[in-house]
């Protein structure tokens, strides 16, 4: 029998953490972070990491599991998240995966394992190239390469071509999971306003000090390339004013949110919920209950 998992995805600043905690409390669950930056210790504000109070309200996993000097990959996430999910299930609690790193979450749920030698950027670049093809062109490429898959659809076609392209570095295998995937969304203008306010709040909470520490000690680390930090580096080096750097941070975060939504719409089969609807959380509670009781 497959392990049932509640999954919460969506763009940054849409309220994934709050919903994950509510569901964890309601369903006797534990939260697994699906965020590529929240694994790093000492980077709390810029990664929008769950606060100590939020982590106390429900058990959290895969937060603060790497030093900022270390790298982290989708392959490592799949391996570690799989162990956490099994442990949660064995204690008869509900795994609740919440985060916005689409590649990581899709890799876990679809059994899409990256062998470590292929970088995130390489996969995203090739995936973007494939996305330019029509459905018919993708099927033609499958046929030319002698790739046969059942129930061909766009998502399966792209995944099969990626596996063929990267050869032994990728493998695709059946997973042990049955997910119910919730994707939170909001009107664009509302979401962008939430993002702008979040950046302002992060700066008030000490983001500058956190980013300056990273800039002065580990500017070449993988963690330093994350949105929320790299945009402030030109300010520290005197190339940009704080106002310009702040606006750049807001702009990049808005663009990132747009890319996140595009990923979840095009690459994963999700249930969309508008957070502007007054009863959206009650709808989610009811449908999660039906999913778990089925």
PDB file of C-alpha atoms in Angstrom:
ATOM      1  CA  UNK A   1       0.000   0.000   0.000  1.00  0.00           C
ATOM      2  CA  UNK A   2       1.336   3.394  -0.961  1.00  0.00           C
ATOM      3  CA  UNK A   3       2.053   6.092   1.628  1.00  0.00           C
ATOM      4  CA  UNK A   4      -0.434   8.946   1.469  1.00  0.00           C
ATOM      5  CA  UNK A   5       1.171  12.385   1.562  1.00  0.00           C
ATOM      6  CA  UNK A   6      -0.424  15.803   1.718  1.00  0.00           C
ATOM      7  CA  UNK A   7       1.640  18.177  -0.428  1.00  0.00           C
ATOM      8  CA  UNK A   8       1.383  21.973  -0.324  1.00  0.00           C
ATOM      9  CA  UNK A   9       3.016  23.947  -3.143  1.00  0.00           C
ATOM     10  CA  UNK A  10       2.650  27.394  -4.631  1.00  0.00           C
ATOM     11  CA  UNK A  11       4.552  30.645  -5.127  1.00  0.00           C
ATOM     12  CA  UNK A  12       6.528  32.344  -2.415  1.00  0.00           C
ATOM     13  CA  UNK A  13       4.579  34.433   0.142  1.00  0.00           C
ATOM     14  CA  UNK A  14       1.268  32.663  -0.550  1.00  0.00           C
ATOM     15  CA  UNK A  15       0.899  31.071   2.902  1.00  0.00           C
ATOM     16  CA  UNK A  16       2.222  27.511   2.529  1.00  0.00           C
ATOM     17  CA  UNK A  17       3.797  27.348   5.992  1.00  0.00           C
ATOM     18  CA  UNK A  18       0.685  28.505   7.826  1.00  0.00           C
ATOM     19  CA  UNK A  19      -1.492  25.987   6.004  1.00  0.00           C
ATOM     20  CA  UNK A  20       0.999  23.169   6.598  1.00  0.00           C
ATOM     21  CA  UNK A  21       0.971  23.824  10.344  1.00  0.00           C
ATOM     22  CA  UNK A  22      -2.818  23.933  10.450  1.00  0.00           C
ATOM     23  CA  UNK A  23      -3.108  20.623   8.595  1.00  0.00           C
ATOM     24  CA  UNK A  24      -0.408  19.041  10.767  1.00  0.00           C
ATOM     25  CA  UNK A  25      -2.311  19.986  13.897  1.00  0.00           C
ATOM     26  CA  UNK A  26      -5.637  18.809  12.487  1.00  0.00           C
ATOM     27  CA  UNK A  27      -4.440  15.478  11.059  1.00  0.00           C
ATOM     28  CA  UNK A  28      -1.724  14.552  13.576  1.00  0.00           C
ATOM     29  CA  UNK A  29       0.911  15.286  10.960  1.00  0.00           C
ATOM     30  CA  UNK A  30       4.492  16.453  10.615  1.00  0.00           C
ATOM     31  CA  UNK A  31       5.837  18.990   8.136  1.00  0.00           C
ATOM     32  CA  UNK A  32       8.653  18.273   5.688  1.00  0.00           C
ATOM     33  CA  UNK A  33      10.219  21.328   4.077  1.00  0.00           C
ATOM     34  CA  UNK A  34      10.380  21.157   0.283  1.00  0.00           C
ATOM     35  CA  UNK A  35      12.568  24.242  -0.012  1.00  0.00           C
ATOM     36  CA  UNK A  36      16.121  24.160  -1.356  1.00  0.00           C
ATOM     37  CA  UNK A  37      17.293  27.104   0.790  1.00  0.00           C
ATOM     38  CA  UNK A  38      15.733  26.344   4.160  1.00  0.00           C
ATOM     39  CA  UNK A  39      18.177  23.458   4.625  1.00  0.00           C
ATOM     40  CA  UNK A  40      20.917  25.968   5.526  1.00  0.00           C
ATOM     41  CA  UNK A  41      21.697  26.881   9.110  1.00  0.00           C
ATOM     42  CA  UNK A  42      21.975  30.592   9.955  1.00  0.00           C
ATOM     43  CA  UNK A  43      19.907  31.635   6.926  1.00  0.00           C
ATOM     44  CA  UNK A  44      16.547  32.205   8.572  1.00  0.00           C
ATOM     45  CA  UNK A  45      15.145  35.513   7.400  1.00  0.00           C
ATOM     46  CA  UNK A  46      15.986  35.495   3.704  1.00  0.00           C
ATOM     47  CA  UNK A  47      14.705  31.938   3.260  1.00  0.00           C
ATOM     48  CA  UNK A  48      11.388  32.703   5.034  1.00  0.00           C
ATOM     49  CA  UNK A  49      12.095  29.759   7.293  1.00  0.00           C
ATOM     50  CA  UNK A  50       9.392  28.733   9.756  1.00  0.00           C
ATOM     51  CA  UNK A  51       9.971  30.594  13.009  1.00  0.00           C
ATOM     52  CA  UNK A  52      10.828  28.834  16.267  1.00  0.00           C
ATOM     53  CA  UNK A  53       7.226  29.342  17.343  1.00  0.00           C
ATOM     54  CA  UNK A  54       5.909  27.839  14.124  1.00  0.00           C
ATOM     55  CA  UNK A  55       8.271  24.893  14.387  1.00  0.00           C
ATOM     56  CA  UNK A  56       7.089  24.362  17.948  1.00  0.00           C
ATOM     57  CA  UNK A  57       3.469  24.300  16.776  1.00  0.00           C
ATOM     58  CA  UNK A  58       4.143  21.246  14.574  1.00  0.00           C
ATOM     59  CA  UNK A  59       7.212  19.032  14.042  1.00  0.00           C
ATOM     60  CA  UNK A  60       9.309  20.181  11.065  1.00  0.00           C
ATOM     61  CA  UNK A  61      11.924  18.265   9.069  1.00  0.00           C
ATOM     62  CA  UNK A  62      14.715  19.098   6.575  1.00  0.00           C
ATOM     63  CA  UNK A  63      15.267  22.543   8.054  1.00  0.00           C
ATOM     64  CA  UNK A  64      18.789  23.470   9.256  1.00  0.00           C
ATOM     65  CA  UNK A  65      20.374  20.245   7.985  1.00  0.00           C
ATOM     66  CA  UNK A  66      23.325  21.805   6.098  1.00  0.00           C
ATOM     67  CA  UNK A  67      26.055  24.345   6.790  1.00  0.00           C
ATOM     68  CA  UNK A  68      26.140  27.298   4.391  1.00  0.00           C
ATOM     69  CA  UNK A  69      29.467  26.013   3.068  1.00  0.00           C
ATOM     70  CA  UNK A  70      27.838  22.794   1.833  1.00  0.00           C
ATOM     71  CA  UNK A  71      26.001  22.123  -1.402  1.00  0.00           C
ATOM     72  CA  UNK A  72      22.561  20.543  -1.642  1.00  0.00           C
ATOM     73  CA  UNK A  73      20.874  18.779  -4.547  1.00  0.00           C
ATOM     74  CA  UNK A  74      17.562  17.285  -5.585  1.00  0.00           C
ATOM     75  CA  UNK A  75      19.175  13.863  -5.276  1.00  0.00           C
ATOM     76  CA  UNK A  76      20.033  14.492  -1.618  1.00  0.00           C
ATOM     77  CA  UNK A  77      16.566  15.878  -0.977  1.00  0.00           C
ATOM     78  CA  UNK A  78      14.881  12.779  -2.423  1.00  0.00           C
ATOM     79  CA  UNK A  79      17.054  10.464  -0.343  1.00  0.00           C
ATOM     80  CA  UNK A  80      16.542  12.343   2.919  1.00  0.00           C
ATOM     81  CA  UNK A  81      12.868  13.172   2.439  1.00  0.00           C
ATOM     82  CA  UNK A  82      12.130   9.521   1.651  1.00  0.00           C
ATOM     83  CA  UNK A  83      13.609   8.449   4.977  1.00  0.00           C
ATOM     84  CA  UNK A  84      11.688  11.133   6.872  1.00  0.00           C
ATOM     85  CA  UNK A  85       8.393  10.169   5.234  1.00  0.00           C
ATOM     86  CA  UNK A  86       8.896   6.514   6.090  1.00  0.00           C
ATOM     87  CA  UNK A  87       9.685   7.389   9.699  1.00  0.00           C
ATOM     88  CA  UNK A  88       6.586   9.584   9.995  1.00  0.00           C
ATOM     89  CA  UNK A  89       4.381   6.880   8.509  1.00  0.00           C
ATOM     90  CA  UNK A  90       5.851   4.239  10.804  1.00  0.00           C
ATOM     91  CA  UNK A  91       4.841   6.382  13.773  1.00  0.00           C
ATOM     92  CA  UNK A  92       1.294   6.488  12.356  1.00  0.00           C
ATOM     93  CA  UNK A  93       1.396  10.184  11.650  1.00  0.00           C
ATOM     94  CA  UNK A  94       0.654  12.050   8.416  1.00  0.00           C
ATOM     95  CA  UNK A  95       3.524  13.358   6.232  1.00  0.00           C
ATOM     96  CA  UNK A  96       2.863  16.906   5.010  1.00  0.00           C
ATOM     97  CA  UNK A  97       5.330  18.141   2.402  1.00  0.00           C
ATOM     98  CA  UNK A  98       5.338  21.911   1.947  1.00  0.00           C
ATOM     99  CA  UNK A  99       7.562  24.084  -0.201  1.00  0.00           C
ATOM    100  CA  UNK A 100       8.133  25.902  -3.434  1.00  0.00           C
ATOM    101  CA  UNK A 101      11.081  24.097  -5.036  1.00  0.00           C
ATOM    102  CA  UNK A 102       9.222  22.343  -7.831  1.00  0.00           C
ATOM    103  CA  UNK A 103      12.136  20.254  -9.080  1.00  0.00           C
ATOM    104  CA  UNK A 104      12.734  18.757  -5.631  1.00  0.00           C
ATOM    105  CA  UNK A 105       9.095  17.962  -4.963  1.00  0.00           C
ATOM    106  CA  UNK A 106       8.449  16.536  -8.416  1.00  0.00           C
ATOM    107  CA  UNK A 107      11.607  14.421  -8.181  1.00  0.00           C
ATOM    108  CA  UNK A 108      10.391  12.899  -4.922  1.00  0.00           C
ATOM    109  CA  UNK A 109       6.784  12.269  -5.923  1.00  0.00           C
ATOM    110  CA  UNK A 110       7.458  10.948  -9.418  1.00  0.00           C
ATOM    111  CA  UNK A 111      10.484   8.807  -8.648  1.00  0.00           C
ATOM    112  CA  UNK A 112      12.675  11.050 -10.734  1.00  0.00           C
ATOM    113  CA  UNK A 113      16.110  10.571  -9.169  1.00  0.00           C
ATOM    114  CA  UNK A 114      19.038  12.759 -10.106  1.00  0.00           C
ATOM    115  CA  UNK A 115      22.324  10.939  -9.800  1.00  0.00           C
ATOM    116  CA  UNK A 116      24.319  13.910  -8.596  1.00  0.00           C
ATOM    117  CA  UNK A 117      26.453  14.538 -11.699  1.00  0.00           C
ATOM    118  CA  UNK A 118      23.797  16.620 -13.437  1.00  0.00           C
ATOM    119  CA  UNK A 119      23.331  20.126 -12.095  1.00  0.00           C
ATOM    120  CA  UNK A 120      19.996  21.765 -11.404  1.00  0.00           C
ATOM    121  CA  UNK A 121      20.768  24.419 -14.029  1.00  0.00           C
ATOM    122  CA  UNK A 122      21.536  21.807 -16.726  1.00  0.00           C
ATOM    123  CA  UNK A 123      18.204  20.094 -16.172  1.00  0.00           C
ATOM    124  CA  UNK A 124      16.256  23.359 -16.128  1.00  0.00           C
ATOM    125  CA  UNK A 125      17.998  24.510 -19.314  1.00  0.00           C
ATOM    126  CA  UNK A 126      17.170  21.306 -21.201  1.00  0.00           C
ATOM    127  CA  UNK A 127      13.632  21.298 -19.804  1.00  0.00           C
ATOM    128  CA  UNK A 128      13.126  24.869 -21.030  1.00  0.00           C
ATOM    129  CA  UNK A 129      14.348  23.799 -24.464  1.00  0.00           C
ATOM    130  CA  UNK A 130      11.837  20.936 -24.591  1.00  0.00           C
ATOM    131  CA  UNK A 131       9.037  23.226 -23.433  1.00  0.00           C
ATOM    132  CA  UNK A 132       9.313  25.123 -26.729  1.00  0.00           C
ATOM    133  CA  UNK A 133       8.109  22.080 -28.694  1.00  0.00           C
ATOM    134  CA  UNK A 134       4.457  21.339 -29.408  1.00  0.00           C
ATOM    135  CA  UNK A 135       2.881  18.096 -28.203  1.00  0.00           C
ATOM    136  CA  UNK A 136       3.169  16.608 -31.705  1.00  0.00           C
ATOM    137  CA  UNK A 137       6.832  17.592 -31.942  1.00  0.00           C
ATOM    138  CA  UNK A 138       7.556  15.985 -28.578  1.00  0.00           C
ATOM    139  CA  UNK A 139       5.903  12.753 -29.715  1.00  0.00           C
ATOM    140  CA  UNK A 140       7.955  12.906 -32.916  1.00  0.00           C
ATOM    141  CA  UNK A 141      11.155  13.255 -30.872  1.00  0.00           C
ATOM    142  CA  UNK A 142      10.128  10.244 -28.770  1.00  0.00           C
ATOM    143  CA  UNK A 143       9.546   8.198 -31.902  1.00  0.00           C
ATOM    144  CA  UNK A 144      12.889   9.209 -33.460  1.00  0.00           C
ATOM    145  CA  UNK A 145      14.720   8.062 -30.330  1.00  0.00           C
ATOM    146  CA  UNK A 146      12.744   4.841 -30.118  1.00  0.00           C
ATOM    147  CA  UNK A 147      11.246   5.777 -26.762  1.00  0.00           C
ATOM    148  CA  UNK A 148       7.952   4.097 -25.971  1.00  0.00           C
ATOM    149  CA  UNK A 149       5.835   5.204 -23.017  1.00  0.00           C
ATOM    150  CA  UNK A 150       2.280   4.389 -22.059  1.00  0.00           C
ATOM    151  CA  UNK A 151      -0.417   7.063 -21.792  1.00  0.00           C
ATOM    152  CA  UNK A 152       1.644   9.716 -23.512  1.00  0.00           C
ATOM    153  CA  UNK A 153       1.060  13.249 -22.305  1.00  0.00           C
ATOM    154  CA  UNK A 154       3.249  16.331 -22.343  1.00  0.00           C
ATOM    155  CA  UNK A 155       4.647  15.855 -18.855  1.00  0.00           C
ATOM    156  CA  UNK A 156       5.537  12.197 -19.407  1.00  0.00           C
ATOM    157  CA  UNK A 157       7.070  12.964 -22.798  1.00  0.00           C
ATOM    158  CA  UNK A 158       9.369  15.659 -21.414  1.00  0.00           C
ATOM    159  CA  UNK A 159      10.425  13.468 -18.524  1.00  0.00           C
ATOM    160  CA  UNK A 160      11.235  10.539 -20.830  1.00  0.00           C
ATOM    161  CA  UNK A 161      13.307  12.765 -23.108  1.00  0.00           C
ATOM    162  CA  UNK A 162      15.223  14.164 -20.130  1.00  0.00           C
ATOM    163  CA  UNK A 163      16.059  10.669 -18.938  1.00  0.00           C
ATOM    164  CA  UNK A 164      17.233   9.693 -22.413  1.00  0.00           C
ATOM    165  CA  UNK A 165      19.273  12.907 -22.779  1.00  0.00           C
ATOM    166  CA  UNK A 166      21.161  12.630 -19.493  1.00  0.00           C
ATOM    167  CA  UNK A 167      21.642   8.893 -19.742  1.00  0.00           C
ATOM    168  CA  UNK A 168      22.874   7.100 -16.643  1.00  0.00           C
ATOM    169  CA  UNK A 169      22.774  10.247 -14.544  1.00  0.00           C
ATOM    170  CA  UNK A 170      19.000   9.950 -14.250  1.00  0.00           C
ATOM    171  CA  UNK A 171      16.711   7.121 -13.423  1.00  0.00           C
ATOM    172  CA  UNK A 172      12.962   6.948 -13.120  1.00  0.00           C
ATOM    173  CA  UNK A 173      11.300   4.405 -10.863  1.00  0.00           C
ATOM    174  CA  UNK A 174       7.953   3.736  -9.298  1.00  0.00           C
ATOM    175  CA  UNK A 175       7.425   5.584  -6.028  1.00  0.00           C
ATOM    176  CA  UNK A 176       5.783   4.458  -2.816  1.00  0.00           C
ATOM    177  CA  UNK A 177       3.684   7.612  -2.538  1.00  0.00           C
ATOM    178  CA  UNK A 178       0.105   8.628  -3.178  1.00  0.00           C
ATOM    179  CA  UNK A 179       0.055  12.426  -2.950  1.00  0.00           C
ATOM    180  CA  UNK A 180      -2.771  14.911  -2.659  1.00  0.00           C
ATOM    181  CA  UNK A 181      -1.190  18.080  -4.062  1.00  0.00           C
ATOM    182  CA  UNK A 182      -2.562  21.441  -2.979  1.00  0.00           C
ATOM    183  CA  UNK A 183      -1.403  24.492  -4.919  1.00  0.00           C
ATOM    184  CA  UNK A 184      -2.189  27.843  -3.317  1.00  0.00           C
ATOM    185  CA  UNK A 185      -2.568  30.825  -5.621  1.00  0.00           C
ATOM    186  CA  UNK A 186      -3.822  34.392  -5.577  1.00  0.00           C
ATOM    187  CA  UNK A 187      -4.540  37.181  -8.020  1.00  0.00           C
ATOM    188  CA  UNK A 188      -1.275  38.476  -9.437  1.00  0.00           C
ATOM    189  CA  UNK A 189      -1.638  41.977  -7.998  1.00  0.00           C
ATOM    190  CA  UNK A 190      -2.422  40.579  -4.543  1.00  0.00           C
ATOM    191  CA  UNK A 191       0.499  38.166  -4.646  1.00  0.00           C
ATOM    192  CA  UNK A 192       2.928  40.853  -5.762  1.00  0.00           C
ATOM    193  CA  UNK A 193       1.757  43.108  -2.949  1.00  0.00           C
ATOM    194  CA  UNK A 194       2.302  40.265  -0.464  1.00  0.00           C
ATOM    195  CA  UNK A 195       5.821  39.766  -1.838  1.00  0.00           C
ATOM    196  CA  UNK A 196       6.700  43.453  -1.574  1.00  0.00           C
ATOM    197  CA  UNK A 197       5.433  43.596   2.009  1.00  0.00           C
ATOM    198  CA  UNK A 198       7.320  40.426   2.890  1.00  0.00           C
ATOM    199  CA  UNK A 199      10.605  41.902   1.628  1.00  0.00           C
ATOM    200  CA  UNK A 200      10.007  45.058   3.673  1.00  0.00           C
ATOM    201  CA  UNK A 201       9.283  42.947   6.732  1.00  0.00           C
ATOM    202  CA  UNK A 202      12.415  40.837   6.181  1.00  0.00           C
ATOM    203  CA  UNK A 203      14.533  43.988   6.094  1.00  0.00           C
ATOM    204  CA  UNK A 204      12.953  45.139   9.350  1.00  0.00           C
ATOM    205  CA  UNK A 205      13.731  41.748  10.903  1.00  0.00           C
ATOM    206  CA  UNK A 206      17.430  41.904  10.040  1.00  0.00           C
ATOM    207  CA  UNK A 207      17.846  40.588   6.489  1.00  0.00           C
ATOM    208  CA  UNK A 208      20.644  43.064   5.776  1.00  0.00           C
ATOM    209  CA  UNK A 209      22.761  41.736   8.634  1.00  0.00           C
ATOM    210  CA  UNK A 210      22.124  38.131   7.584  1.00  0.00           C
ATOM    211  CA  UNK A 211      23.013  38.849   3.945  1.00  0.00           C
ATOM    212  CA  UNK A 212      26.113  40.890   4.883  1.00  0.00           C
ATOM    213  CA  UNK A 213      27.431  38.004   6.992  1.00  0.00           C
ATOM    214  CA  UNK A 214      27.016  35.694   3.992  1.00  0.00           C
ATOM    215  CA  UNK A 215      28.631  38.251   1.664  1.00  0.00           C
ATOM    216  CA  UNK A 216      31.663  38.742   3.908  1.00  0.00           C
ATOM    217  CA  UNK A 217      32.290  35.091   4.757  1.00  0.00           C
ATOM    218  CA  UNK A 218      30.852  32.813   2.046  1.00  0.00           C
ATOM    219  CA  UNK A 219      30.170  34.826  -1.145  1.00  0.00           C
ATOM    220  CA  UNK A 220      30.926  31.835  -3.412  1.00  0.00           C
ATOM    221  CA  UNK A 221      28.795  29.287  -1.556  1.00  0.00           C
ATOM    222  CA  UNK A 222      25.783  27.706  -3.242  1.00  0.00           C
ATOM    223  CA  UNK A 223      23.601  29.235  -0.521  1.00  0.00           C
ATOM    224  CA  UNK A 224      24.723  32.725  -1.591  1.00  0.00           C
ATOM    225  CA  UNK A 225      23.058  32.318  -4.981  1.00  0.00           C
ATOM    226  CA  UNK A 226      19.586  32.155  -3.476  1.00  0.00           C
ATOM    227  CA  UNK A 227      17.048  34.927  -4.029  1.00  0.00           C
ATOM    228  CA  UNK A 228      17.059  37.144  -0.965  1.00  0.00           C
ATOM    229  CA  UNK A 229      20.829  37.351  -0.669  1.00  0.00           C
ATOM    230  CA  UNK A 230      22.531  37.789  -4.052  1.00  0.00           C
ATOM    231  CA  UNK A 231      20.415  40.867  -4.828  1.00  0.00           C
ATOM    232  CA  UNK A 232      21.892  42.652  -1.801  1.00  0.00           C
ATOM    233  CA  UNK A 233      25.541  41.860  -2.598  1.00  0.00           C
ATOM    234  CA  UNK A 234      25.916  44.815  -5.044  1.00  0.00           C
ATOM    235  CA  UNK A 235      24.846  47.115  -2.198  1.00  0.00           C
ATOM    236  CA  UNK A 236      27.561  45.750   0.080  1.00  0.00           C
ATOM    237  CA  UNK A 237      30.189  46.164  -2.656  1.00  0.00           C
ATOM    238  CA  UNK A 238      29.127  49.769  -3.320  1.00  0.00           C
ATOM    239  CA  UNK A 239      27.766  49.116  -6.806  1.00  0.00           C
ATOM    240  CA  UNK A 240      24.138  49.861  -5.966  1.00  0.00           C
ATOM    241  CA  UNK A 241      22.143  51.881  -3.452  1.00  0.00           C
ATOM    242  CA  UNK A 242      20.079  50.111  -0.818  1.00  0.00           C
ATOM    243  CA  UNK A 243      16.910  51.376  -2.497  1.00  0.00           C
ATOM    244  CA  UNK A 244      18.004  49.941  -5.851  1.00  0.00           C
ATOM    245  CA  UNK A 245      19.027  46.614  -4.299  1.00  0.00           C
ATOM    246  CA  UNK A 246      15.737  46.357  -2.434  1.00  0.00           C
ATOM    247  CA  UNK A 247      13.743  46.986  -5.596  1.00  0.00           C
ATOM    248  CA  UNK A 248      15.842  44.398  -7.423  1.00  0.00           C
ATOM    249  CA  UNK A 249      15.099  41.897  -4.659  1.00  0.00           C
ATOM    250  CA  UNK A 250      11.371  42.540  -4.911  1.00  0.00           C
ATOM    251  CA  UNK A 251      11.476  42.283  -8.699  1.00  0.00           C
ATOM    252  CA  UNK A 252      13.405  38.996  -8.686  1.00  0.00           C
ATOM    253  CA  UNK A 253      11.101  37.545  -6.048  1.00  0.00           C
ATOM    254  CA  UNK A 254       8.049  38.442  -8.132  1.00  0.00           C
ATOM    255  CA  UNK A 255       9.621  36.828 -11.191  1.00  0.00           C
ATOM    256  CA  UNK A 256      10.490  33.769  -9.144  1.00  0.00           C
ATOM    257  CA  UNK A 257       6.879  33.468  -7.959  1.00  0.00           C
ATOM    258  CA  UNK A 258       5.721  33.587 -11.574  1.00  0.00           C
ATOM    259  CA  UNK A 259       8.144  30.788 -12.513  1.00  0.00           C
ATOM    260  CA  UNK A 260       6.973  28.705  -9.574  1.00  0.00           C
ATOM    261  CA  UNK A 261       3.341  28.951 -10.651  1.00  0.00           C
ATOM    262  CA  UNK A 262       4.267  28.080 -14.224  1.00  0.00           C
ATOM    263  CA  UNK A 263       6.090  24.976 -13.002  1.00  0.00           C
ATOM    264  CA  UNK A 264       3.198  23.726 -10.883  1.00  0.00           C
ATOM    265  CA  UNK A 265       0.637  24.443 -13.607  1.00  0.00           C
ATOM    266  CA  UNK A 266       2.554  22.742 -16.394  1.00  0.00           C
ATOM    267  CA  UNK A 267       4.497  19.944 -14.745  1.00  0.00           C
ATOM    268  CA  UNK A 268       2.467  18.604 -11.849  1.00  0.00           C
ATOM    269  CA  UNK A 269      -1.122  17.502 -11.388  1.00  0.00           C
ATOM    270  CA  UNK A 270      -2.316  19.755  -8.593  1.00  0.00           C
ATOM    271  CA  UNK A 271      -5.549  20.987  -7.005  1.00  0.00           C
ATOM    272  CA  UNK A 272      -5.664  24.788  -7.145  1.00  0.00           C
ATOM    273  CA  UNK A 273      -7.085  26.912  -4.331  1.00  0.00           C
ATOM    274  CA  UNK A 274      -7.426  30.700  -4.357  1.00  0.00           C
ATOM    275  CA  UNK A 275      -6.445  32.110  -0.979  1.00  0.00           C
ATOM    276  CA  UNK A 276      -8.758  35.062  -1.642  1.00  0.00           C
ATOM    277  CA  UNK A 277     -11.739  32.705  -1.266  1.00  0.00           C
ATOM    278  CA  UNK A 278     -13.043  32.987   2.290  1.00  0.00           C
ATOM    279  CA  UNK A 279     -13.539  29.252   2.750  1.00  0.00           C
ATOM    280  CA  UNK A 280     -10.488  27.952   0.890  1.00  0.00           C
ATOM    281  CA  UNK A 281      -8.910  26.445   4.017  1.00  0.00           C
ATOM    282  CA  UNK A 282     -12.138  24.698   4.974  1.00  0.00           C
ATOM    283  CA  UNK A 283     -12.367  23.257   1.463  1.00  0.00           C
ATOM    284  CA  UNK A 284      -8.832  21.958   1.816  1.00  0.00           C
ATOM    285  CA  UNK A 285      -9.506  20.430   5.223  1.00  0.00           C
ATOM    286  CA  UNK A 286     -12.542  18.586   3.918  1.00  0.00           C
ATOM    287  CA  UNK A 287     -10.836  17.287   0.778  1.00  0.00           C
ATOM    288  CA  UNK A 288      -7.750  16.209   2.710  1.00  0.00           C
ATOM    289  CA  UNK A 289      -9.972  14.341   5.141  1.00  0.00           C
ATOM    290  CA  UNK A 290     -11.677  12.533   2.254  1.00  0.00           C
ATOM    291  CA  UNK A 291      -8.275  11.728   0.740  1.00  0.00           C
ATOM    292  CA  UNK A 292      -6.893  10.273   3.962  1.00  0.00           C
ATOM    293  CA  UNK A 293     -10.078   8.336   4.775  1.00  0.00           C
ATOM    294  CA  UNK A 294     -10.403   6.817   1.305  1.00  0.00           C
TER     295      UNK A 294
END
